[in-house]
Amino acid sequence: MITLEQIQEAASRLEGVIAKVPFQIAPVLSEMVGAEVWLKKCNLQNTGAFKIRGAFNKISLLSDAERARGVIAASAGNHAQGVAWSARYYGIKAYIVMPEATPLLKVNATKAYGAEVILYGNNYDEAYGYALKYANEHDLVFVHPFADEAVIAGQGTIALEMLAKTPDLEMILVPIGGGGLISGVAVAAKSIKPDIRIVGVTAKGAPAMHDSFYAKRPIDSLGVRTIADGIAVRDTSPVTLAYLMRYVDEVVEVDDEEIANAILFLIEKQKLVIEGAGAVGVAALLHGKVKPLNGKIGVVLSGGNIDVTMLSIIIERGLVKSQRKMKLIVTLVDKPGSLMALTETLKRVNANIVHIEYDRIGRDLAYGDANVTVALETKGAEHQEEIRRALRAEKFNFTEGW
């Protein structure tokens, strides 16, 4: 297993290479959960995620002969960019195998750093298997995303920075995918402050490391399905599981709805764009997965490389859930003035129409009727109830839904 000295040496290699990302208190979140919460904003790192730390440390330790062969990695996106960026820094060739469903943002960003991208498989583990085969066939150096001592040491430098800024941290929450990040963070933190509590957070749709931690043996998943694509790892690594068993105090799960809520919360309250994997620690706090909470708590926001399409869906669903948008389907008599009567009613209650559709040929409509579908911006649950009362008072026949 790696030592604190190896992590400190990695920090020296990274000095002047990576960005010094902020570690700052989050006042609104602190008030909500009843403890002082600090956020490590790795979404502001070069490449938009923490992975550059481990990738750069690994490649910096390669011999000249190894670098001349070129490197290859398998990744859902963030490790890919870390390897590609580091390979460009050293002027060497990089090949990255990514799952076919990898968001275009991450694919294009990896290509922009000069790497050759190969899309293969339905998930990280299938891409990983192909990358190993490709490495053997083309004599490339494989850079593992988590089960590698140099990579783990690089990731552990995050904890050094957190504790240097806030030495009296009582707990650190860390996302878990393959386990490299939490392994490095846990070794560094426990070596400096043995009584600090290390809590890992997994996505419920990728339960391998959670289940393995409590079973005390590797348990692979049959499949993974989560919006947190950065931690959507199907199989358990015995290497990183050994670190978890020795250094991690607890592992908790959050589901996709909780992750989406955390992403929206971070956008609105912290002005931070965080990907699903990066938001799981905040999700665990917001939804009471970690107790007791006291003292100062550090949360690693591991990355911000979220696909804009997914972000749009999360925002829309969040607005609906928080009663700031609603959709009504109103059946009107299809004659002049009917639509105006509806819009006048909505105007009186200050409901802003953002989308409207008029259907007079629907299969379920009686002859002479029309369905009007309106999407409204609203101001919360009370405002929506006011809209319903106004429509009922005017005898409008309506249903709701999304």
Coordinates of N, CA, C and O in Angstrom, one line a residue, residues 93-239:
K93 N 2.3 10.0 -27.3 CA 1.0 9.6 -27.9 C 0.1 8.9 -26.9 O 0.6 8.2 -26.0
A94 N -1.2 9.3 -27.0 CA -2.2 8.7 -26.0 C -3.4 8.1 -26.8 O -3.9 8.8 -27.7
Y95 N -3.8 7.0 -26.4 CA -5.0 6.3 -26.9 C -6.0 6.2 -25.7 O -5.6 5.7 -24.7
I96 N -7.2 6.5 -26.0 CA -8.2 6.4 -24.9 C -9.4 5.6 -25.4 O -10.0 5.9 -26.4
V97 N -9.8 4.5 -24.7 CA -11.0 3.7 -25.0 C -12.1 4.2 -24.1 O -11.9 4.1 -22.8
M98 N -13.2 4.6 -24.7 CA -14.3 5.1 -23.9 C -15.6 4.4 -24.2 O -15.7 3.9 -25.4
P99 N -16.5 4.2 -23.3 CA -17.8 3.5 -23.6 C -18.5 4.3 -24.7 O -18.4 5.5 -24.8
E100 N -19.3 3.5 -25.5 CA -20.0 4.1 -26.6 C -20.9 5.2 -26.2 O -21.2 6.2 -27.0
A101 N -21.5 5.1 -25.0 CA -22.5 6.1 -24.5 C -21.8 7.3 -23.8 O -22.6 8.1 -23.2
T102 N -20.5 7.4 -23.9 CA -19.8 8.6 -23.2 C -20.4 9.9 -23.7 O -20.5 10.1 -25.0
P103 N -20.7 10.8 -22.9 CA -21.2 12.1 -23.3 C -20.2 12.8 -24.3 O -19.0 12.7 -24.2
L104 N -20.8 13.4 -25.4 CA -20.0 14.0 -26.4 C -19.0 15.1 -25.8 O -17.9 15.2 -26.3
L105 N -19.4 15.8 -24.8 CA -18.6 16.8 -24.1 C -17.2 16.2 -23.8 O -16.2 16.7 -24.0
K106 N -17.3 15.0 -23.2 CA -16.1 14.3 -22.7 C -15.2 13.8 -23.8 O -14.0 13.8 -23.8
V107 N -15.9 13.2 -24.8 CA -15.2 12.7 -26.0 C -14.5 13.8 -26.7 O -13.3 13.7 -27.0
N108 N -15.2 14.9 -27.0 CA -14.5 16.0 -27.7 C -13.4 16.7 -26.9 O -12.4 17.1 -27.4
A109 N -13.6 16.8 -25.6 CA -12.6 17.4 -24.7 C -11.3 16.5 -24.7 O -10.2 17.0 -24.8
T110 N -11.5 15.2 -24.7 CA -10.3 14.3 -24.8 C -9.6 14.4 -26.1 O -8.3 14.4 -26.2
K111 N -10.3 14.5 -27.2 CA -9.7 14.6 -28.5 C -9.0 16.0 -28.6 O -7.9 16.1 -29.2
A112 N -9.5 17.0 -27.9 CA -8.9 18.3 -28.0 C -7.5 18.3 -27.4 O -6.7 19.2 -27.7
Y113 N -7.3 17.4 -26.4 CA -5.9 17.3 -25.8 C -5.0 16.5 -26.7 O -3.8 16.3 -26.3
G114 N -5.4 16.0 -27.8 CA -4.5 15.4 -28.8 C -4.6 13.8 -28.7 O -3.8 13.2 -29.4
A115 N -5.4 13.3 -27.9 CA -5.5 11.8 -27.8 C -6.4 11.2 -28.9 O -7.3 11.9 -29.4
E116 N -6.1 10.0 -29.3 CA -7.0 9.3 -30.2 C -8.0 8.5 -29.4 O -7.7 7.7 -28.5
V117 N -9.3 8.8 -29.7 CA -10.4 8.2 -28.9 C -10.9 7.0 -29.7 O -11.2 7.0 -30.9
I118 N -11.1 5.9 -28.9 CA -11.7 4.6 -29.5 C -13.0 4.4 -28.6 O -12.9 4.2 -27.4
L119 N -14.1 4.4 -29.3 CA -15.4 4.1 -28.6 C -15.7 2.6 -28.6 O -15.8 2.0 -29.7
Y120 N -15.9 2.0 -27.4 CA -16.1 0.6 -27.4 C -16.9 0.2 -26.1 O -16.5 0.7 -25.0
G121 N -17.9 -0.6 -26.3 CA -18.6 -1.2 -25.1 C -19.7 -0.4 -24.6 O -19.9 0.8 -24.9
N122 N -20.5 -1.0 -23.7 CA -21.7 -0.4 -23.1 C -21.4 0.3 -21.8 O -22.2 1.0 -21.3
N123 N -20.2 0.0 -21.2 CA -19.9 0.6 -19.9 C -18.4 0.6 -19.8 O -17.6 0.2 -20.6
Y124 N -17.9 1.2 -18.6 CA -16.5 1.3 -18.4 C -15.8 -0.1 -18.5 O -14.7 -0.2 -19.1
D125 N -16.3 -1.1 -17.9 CA -15.6 -2.4 -17.7 C -15.4 -3.0 -19.1 O -14.4 -3.7 -19.3
E126 N -16.4 -2.9 -20.0 CA -16.2 -3.4 -21.4 C -15.1 -2.6 -22.1 O -14.3 -3.2 -22.8
A127 N -15.1 -1.3 -21.9 CA -14.0 -0.5 -22.5 C -12.7 -0.8 -21.9 O -11.7 -0.9 -22.7
Y128 N -12.6 -1.1 -20.6 CA -11.4 -1.5 -20.0 C -10.8 -2.8 -20.5 O -9.6 -2.9 -20.8
G129 N -11.7 -3.8 -20.7 CA -11.2 -5.0 -21.3 C -10.6 -4.9 -22.7 O -9.6 -5.5 -23.0
Y130 N -11.3 -4.0 -23.5 CA -10.8 -3.8 -24.9 C -9.4 -3.0 -24.8 O -8.5 -3.3 -25.6
A131 N -9.3 -2.1 -23.9 CA -8.1 -1.3 -23.8 C -6.9 -2.2 -23.4 O -5.8 -2.0 -23.9
L132 N -7.1 -3.1 -22.5 CA -6.0 -4.0 -22.2 C -5.6 -4.9 -23.4 O -4.4 -5.0 -23.6
K133 N -6.5 -5.3 -24.1 CA -6.2 -6.1 -25.4 C -5.5 -5.2 -26.4 O -4.4 -5.6 -26.9
Y134 N -5.9 -4.0 -26.5 CA -5.3 -3.1 -27.5 C -3.9 -2.7 -27.1 O -3.0 -2.6 -27.9
A135 N -3.7 -2.6 -25.7 CA -2.4 -2.3 -25.2 C -1.4 -3.4 -25.5 O -0.2 -3.1 -25.9
N136 N -1.8 -4.6 -25.3 CA -1.0 -5.8 -25.6 C -0.6 -5.9 -27.1 O 0.5 -6.2 -27.5
E137 N -1.6 -5.6 -27.9 CA -1.4 -5.8 -29.4 C -0.5 -4.7 -29.9 O 0.2 -4.9 -30.9
H138 N -0.5 -3.5 -29.3 CA 0.3 -2.4 -29.9 C 1.4 -1.9 -28.9 O 2.0 -0.8 -29.2
D139 N 1.7 -2.7 -27.9 CA 2.9 -2.4 -27.0 C 2.8 -1.0 -26.4 O 3.7 -0.3 -26.4
L140 N 1.6 -0.7 -25.8 CA 1.4 0.6 -25.2 C 1.4 0.4 -23.7 O 1.1 -0.7 -23.1
V141 N 1.7 1.4 -23.0 CA 1.7 1.4 -21.5 C 0.3 1.7 -21.0 O -0.2 2.8 -21.3
F142 N -0.3 0.8 -20.2 CA -1.6 1.0 -19.8 C -1.6 1.9 -18.5 O -0.9 1.5 -17.5
V143 N -2.4 2.9 -18.5 CA -2.5 3.8 -17.3 C -3.9 3.5 -16.7 O -4.9 3.9 -17.1
H144 N -3.8 2.7 -15.6 CA -5.1 2.3 -14.9 C -5.7 3.5 -14.2 O -5.0 4.3 -13.6
P145 N -7.1 3.6 -14.3 CA -7.7 4.8 -13.6 C -7.8 4.8 -12.1 O -8.0 5.8 -11.5
F146 N -7.6 3.6 -11.5 CA -7.6 3.6 -10.0 C -6.8 2.5 -9.4 O -6.2 2.8 -8.3
A147 N -6.6 1.4 -10.0 CA -5.8 0.3 -9.3 C -4.4 0.4 -9.6 O -3.8 -0.6 -10.2
D148 N -3.8 1.5 -9.2 CA -2.3 1.7 -9.5 C -1.8 2.6 -8.4 O -2.4 3.7 -8.1
E149 N -0.7 2.3 -7.8 CA -0.1 3.0 -6.7 C 0.2 4.5 -7.1 O -0.1 5.4 -6.3
A150 N 0.8 4.7 -8.2 CA 1.1 6.1 -8.6 C -0.1 6.9 -8.8 O -0.2 8.1 -8.5
V151 N -1.2 6.3 -9.4 CA -2.5 7.0 -9.6 C -3.1 7.3 -8.3 O -3.6 8.5 -8.0
I152 N -3.2 6.4 -7.4 CA -3.7 6.6 -6.0 C -3.0 7.7 -5.3 O -3.6 8.5 -4.6
A153 N -1.7 7.7 -5.4 CA -0.9 8.7 -4.7 C -1.2 10.1 -5.2 O -1.3 11.0 -4.4
G154 N -1.4 10.2 -6.5 CA -1.7 11.5 -7.1 C -3.1 12.0 -6.6 O -3.2 13.2 -6.3
Q155 N -4.1 11.1 -6.5 CA -5.4 11.5 -6.1 C -5.3 11.9 -4.6 O -6.1 12.8 -4.2
G156 N -4.5 11.3 -3.8 CA -4.4 11.6 -2.4 C -3.9 13.0 -2.1 O -4.1 13.5 -1.0
T157 N -3.3 13.7 -3.1 CA -2.9 15.0 -2.9 C -4.0 16.0 -2.5 O -3.8 17.0 -1.9
I158 N -5.2 15.6 -2.9 CA -6.4 16.4 -2.6 C -6.5 16.6 -1.1 O -6.8 17.6 -0.5
A159 N -6.3 15.5 -0.3 CA -6.5 15.5 1.1 C -5.4 16.4 1.8 O -5.7 17.1 2.8
L160 N -4.2 16.4 1.2 CA -3.1 17.2 1.7 C -3.6 18.7 1.7 O -3.4 19.5 2.6
E161 N -4.2 19.1 0.5 CA -4.6 20.5 0.4 C -5.8 20.8 1.3 O -5.8 21.9 1.9
M162 N -6.7 19.9 1.5 CA -7.8 20.1 2.3 C -7.4 20.3 3.8 O -7.8 21.2 4.5
L163 N -6.5 19.4 4.3 CA -6.1 19.5 5.7 C -5.1 20.7 5.9 O -5.1 21.2 7.0
A164 N -4.4 21.1 4.9 CA -3.5 22.2 5.0 C -4.4 23.5 5.2 O -4.0 24.4 6.0
K165 N -5.5 23.6 4.5 CA -6.4 24.7 4.6 C -7.2 24.7 5.9 O -7.5 25.7 6.6
T166 N -7.7 23.5 6.2 CA -8.6 23.3 7.4 C -8.2 22.1 8.2 O -8.7 21.0 8.1
P167 N -7.2 22.3 9.1 CA -6.6 21.1 9.8 C -7.6 20.4 10.7 O -7.4 19.3 11.1
D168 N -8.7 21.2 11.2 CA -9.6 20.6 12.1 C -10.8 19.9 11.5 O -11.8 19.8 12.1
L169 N -10.7 19.4 10.3 CA -11.7 18.7 9.7 C -12.0 17.4 10.5 O -11.1 16.7 11.0
E170 N -13.3 17.1 10.7 CA -13.7 15.9 11.4 C -14.1 14.8 10.5 O -14.1 13.6 10.8
M171 N -14.5 15.1 9.2 CA -15.0 14.1 8.3 C -14.7 14.6 6.9 O -14.7 15.8 6.6
I172 N -14.5 13.6 6.0 CA -14.4 13.9 4.5 C -15.3 12.9 3.8 O -15.2 11.7 4.0
L173 N -16.1 13.5 2.9 CA -17.0 12.7 2.1 C -16.4 12.6 0.7 O -16.0 13.7 0.1
V174 N -16.3 11.4 0.1 CA -15.6 11.2 -1.1 C -16.4 10.3 -2.0 O -16.9 9.2 -1.6
P175 N -16.6 10.7 -3.3 CA -17.2 9.8 -4.3 C -16.4 8.5 -4.5 O -15.2 8.5 -4.4
I176 N -17.1 7.4 -4.7 CA -16.5 6.1 -5.0 C -17.0 5.6 -6.4 O -18.2 5.4 -6.5
G177 N -16.1 5.4 -7.3 CA -16.3 4.6 -8.5 C -15.5 3.4 -8.5 O -15.8 2.3 -7.9
G178 N -14.3 3.5 -9.0 CA -13.3 2.4 -8.9 C -12.6 2.4 -7.6 O -12.1 1.3 -7.2
G179 N -12.6 3.5 -6.9 CA -12.0 3.5 -5.5 C -10.6 4.2 -5.4 O -10.1 4.3 -4.3
G180 N -10.1 4.7 -6.5 CA -8.7 5.3 -6.5 C -8.7 6.6 -5.7 O -7.8 6.8 -4.9
L181 N -9.7 7.4 -5.9 CA -9.8 8.7 -5.2 C -9.9 8.5 -3.7 O -9.1 9.1 -2.9
I182 N -10.8 7.7 -3.3 CA -11.0 7.6 -1.8 C -9.8 6.8 -1.2 O -9.5 7.1 0.0
S183 N -9.2 6.0 -1.9 CA -8.0 5.3 -1.4 C -6.9 6.3 -1.1 O -6.3 6.3 0.0
G184 N -6.6 7.1 -2.0 CA -5.6 8.1 -1.8 C -5.9 9.1 -0.8 O -5.1 9.5 0.1
V185 N -7.1 9.6 -0.8 CA -7.6 10.6 0.2 C -7.6 10.0 1.6 O -7.1 10.6 2.6
A186 N -8.0 8.8 1.7 CA -8.1 8.1 3.0 C -6.7 7.9 3.6 O -6.5 8.1 4.8
V187 N -5.8 7.4 2.8 CA -4.4 7.2 3.3 C -3.8 8.5 3.8 O -3.2 8.6 4.9
A188 N -3.9 9.6 3.0 CA -3.3 10.9 3.3 C -4.0 11.4 4.6 O -3.3 11.8 5.5
A189 N -5.3 11.4 4.6 CA -6.0 12.0 5.8 C -5.8 11.2 7.1 O -5.5 11.8 8.1
K190 N -5.9 9.9 7.0 CA -5.7 9.1 8.2 C -4.2 9.2 8.7 O -4.0 9.0 9.9
S191 N -3.3 9.3 7.8 CA -1.9 9.4 8.2 C -1.6 10.7 8.9 O -0.8 10.8 9.8
I192 N -2.3 11.8 8.5 CA -2.1 13.1 9.1 C -2.9 13.2 10.4 O -2.5 13.7 11.4
K193 N -4.2 12.7 10.3 CA -5.1 12.9 11.4 C -5.9 11.5 11.6 O -6.9 11.3 11.0
P194 N -5.3 10.6 12.4 CA -5.9 9.3 12.5 C -7.4 9.2 12.9 O -8.1 8.2 12.5
D195 N -7.9 10.2 13.6 CA -9.3 10.1 14.1 C -10.2 10.8 13.1 O -11.4 10.8 13.4
I196 N -9.8 11.2 12.0 CA -10.7 11.8 11.0 C -11.6 10.7 10.4 O -11.2 9.6 10.3
R197 N -12.9 11.0 10.1 CA -13.8 10.0 9.6 C -13.9 10.2 8.1 O -14.1 11.2 7.5
I198 N -13.7 9.1 7.4 CA -13.7 9.0 5.9 C -15.0 8.3 5.5 O -15.1 7.1 5.9
V199 N -15.8 8.9 4.8 CA -17.1 8.4 4.3 C -17.1 8.3 2.8 O -16.9 9.4 2.1
G200 N -17.3 7.2 2.2 CA -17.4 7.0 0.8 C -18.9 7.1 0.4 O -19.7 6.7 1.1
V201 N -19.1 7.6 -0.9 CA -20.5 7.7 -1.4 C -20.5 7.1 -2.8 O -19.8 7.5 -3.7
T202 N -21.4 6.1 -2.9 CA -21.6 5.5 -4.2 C -23.0 5.8 -4.8 O -23.9 6.2 -4.1
A203 N -23.1 5.6 -6.1 CA -24.4 5.7 -6.7 C -25.2 4.3 -6.6 O -24.6 3.3 -6.7
K204 N -26.4 4.4 -6.2 CA -27.2 3.2 -6.0 C -27.2 2.3 -7.3 O -27.3 1.1 -7.2
G205 N -27.2 3.0 -8.4 CA -27.2 2.2 -9.7 C -25.8 1.6 -10.0 O -25.7 0.9 -11.1
A206 N -24.8 1.8 -9.2 CA -23.5 1.2 -9.4 C -23.0 0.7 -8.0 O -22.1 1.3 -7.4
P207 N -23.6 -0.4 -7.5 CA -23.4 -0.7 -6.1 C -22.2 -1.6 -5.7 O -22.1 -2.0 -4.6
A208 N -21.3 -1.9 -6.7 CA -20.3 -2.9 -6.5 C -19.4 -2.6 -5.2 O -19.3 -3.4 -4.4
M209 N -18.9 -1.4 -5.2 CA -18.0 -1.1 -4.1 C -18.7 -1.0 -2.7 O -18.2 -1.3 -1.7
H210 N -20.0 -0.5 -2.8 CA -20.8 -0.4 -1.5 C -21.0 -1.8 -1.0 O -20.8 -2.1 0.2
D211 N -21.5 -2.7 -1.9 CA -21.8 -4.1 -1.4 C -20.5 -4.8 -1.0 O -20.5 -5.6 0.0
S212 N -19.4 -4.6 -1.7 CA -18.2 -5.3 -1.4 C -17.6 -4.8 0.0 O -17.1 -5.6 0.7
F213 N -17.8 -3.5 0.2 CA -17.2 -3.0 1.5 C -17.9 -3.6 2.7 O -17.2 -4.0 3.7
Y214 N -19.2 -3.8 2.6 CA -19.9 -4.4 3.8 C -19.8 -5.9 3.8 O -19.9 -6.6 4.8
A215 N -19.6 -6.5 2.6 CA -19.5 -8.0 2.6 C -18.0 -8.4 2.9 O -17.7 -9.6 3.1
K216 N -17.1 -7.4 2.8 CA -15.7 -7.6 3.1 C -15.1 -8.6 2.1 O -14.1 -9.3 2.4
R217 N -15.6 -8.5 0.9 CA -15.0 -9.3 -0.2 C -15.5 -8.7 -1.5 O -16.6 -8.0 -1.6
P218 N -14.8 -8.9 -2.6 CA -15.2 -8.3 -3.9 C -16.6 -8.9 -4.4 O -16.7 -10.1 -4.5
I219 N -17.5 -8.0 -4.7 CA -18.8 -8.4 -5.3 C -19.0 -7.5 -6.5 O -19.1 -6.3 -6.4
D220 N -19.1 -8.1 -7.7 CA -19.3 -7.4 -8.9 C -20.8 -7.2 -9.2 O -21.6 -8.0 -8.8
S221 N -21.1 -6.2 -9.9 CA -22.5 -5.9 -10.3 C -22.8 -6.6 -11.6 O -21.9 -6.8 -12.4
L222 N -24.1 -6.9 -11.8 CA -24.5 -7.5 -13.1 C -24.5 -6.4 -14.2 O -24.3 -6.6 -15.4
G223 N -24.8 -5.1 -13.7 CA -24.8 -4.0 -14.7 C -24.8 -2.7 -13.9 O -25.0 -2.7 -12.6
V224 N -24.7 -1.6 -14.6 CA -24.8 -0.3 -13.9 C -25.7 0.6 -14.7 O -25.8 0.5 -15.9
R225 N -26.4 1.4 -13.9 CA -27.3 2.4 -14.5 C -27.5 3.6 -13.6 O -28.1 3.5 -12.6
T226 N -26.8 4.7 -13.9 CA -26.9 5.9 -13.1 C -26.5 7.1 -13.9 O -25.8 7.0 -14.9
I227 N -27.0 8.3 -13.5 CA -26.6 9.5 -14.1 C -25.2 9.9 -13.8 O -24.6 10.8 -14.4
A228 N -24.7 9.3 -12.7 CA -23.3 9.6 -12.3 C -22.3 8.7 -13.1 O -21.7 7.8 -12.6
D229 N -22.2 9.1 -14.4 CA -21.4 8.2 -15.3 C -19.9 8.1 -14.8 O -19.2 7.1 -15.1
G230 N -19.4 9.1 -14.1 CA -18.0 9.1 -13.7 C -17.7 8.0 -12.6 O -16.6 7.7 -12.4
I231 N -18.8 7.5 -11.9 CA -18.5 6.4 -11.0 C -19.4 5.2 -11.3 O -19.6 4.4 -10.4
A232 N -19.7 5.1 -12.6 CA -20.5 3.9 -13.0 C -19.6 2.7 -13.3 O -19.4 2.3 -14.5
V233 N -19.0 2.2 -12.3 CA -18.1 1.0 -12.4 C -18.8 -0.2 -12.0 O -19.4 -0.3 -10.9
R234 N -18.8 -1.2 -12.9 CA -19.5 -2.5 -12.6 C -18.8 -3.4 -11.7 O -19.4 -4.1 -10.8
D235 N -17.5 -3.5 -11.8 CA -16.7 -4.6 -11.1 C -15.9 -3.9 -10.0 O -15.4 -2.8 -10.1
T236 N -15.7 -4.7 -8.9 CA -14.9 -4.2 -7.8 C -13.4 -4.5 -8.0 O -13.1 -5.6 -8.4
S237 N -12.6 -3.6 -7.7 CA -11.2 -3.8 -7.7 C -10.7 -4.3 -6.4 O -10.8 -3.6 -5.3
P238 N -10.1 -5.5 -6.3 CA -9.5 -5.9 -5.0 C -8.5 -5.0 -4.5 O -8.3 -4.9 -3.2
V239 N -7.7 -4.3 -5.4 CA -6.7 -3.4 -4.9 C -7.2 -2.3 -4.1 O -6.8 -2.0 -3.0

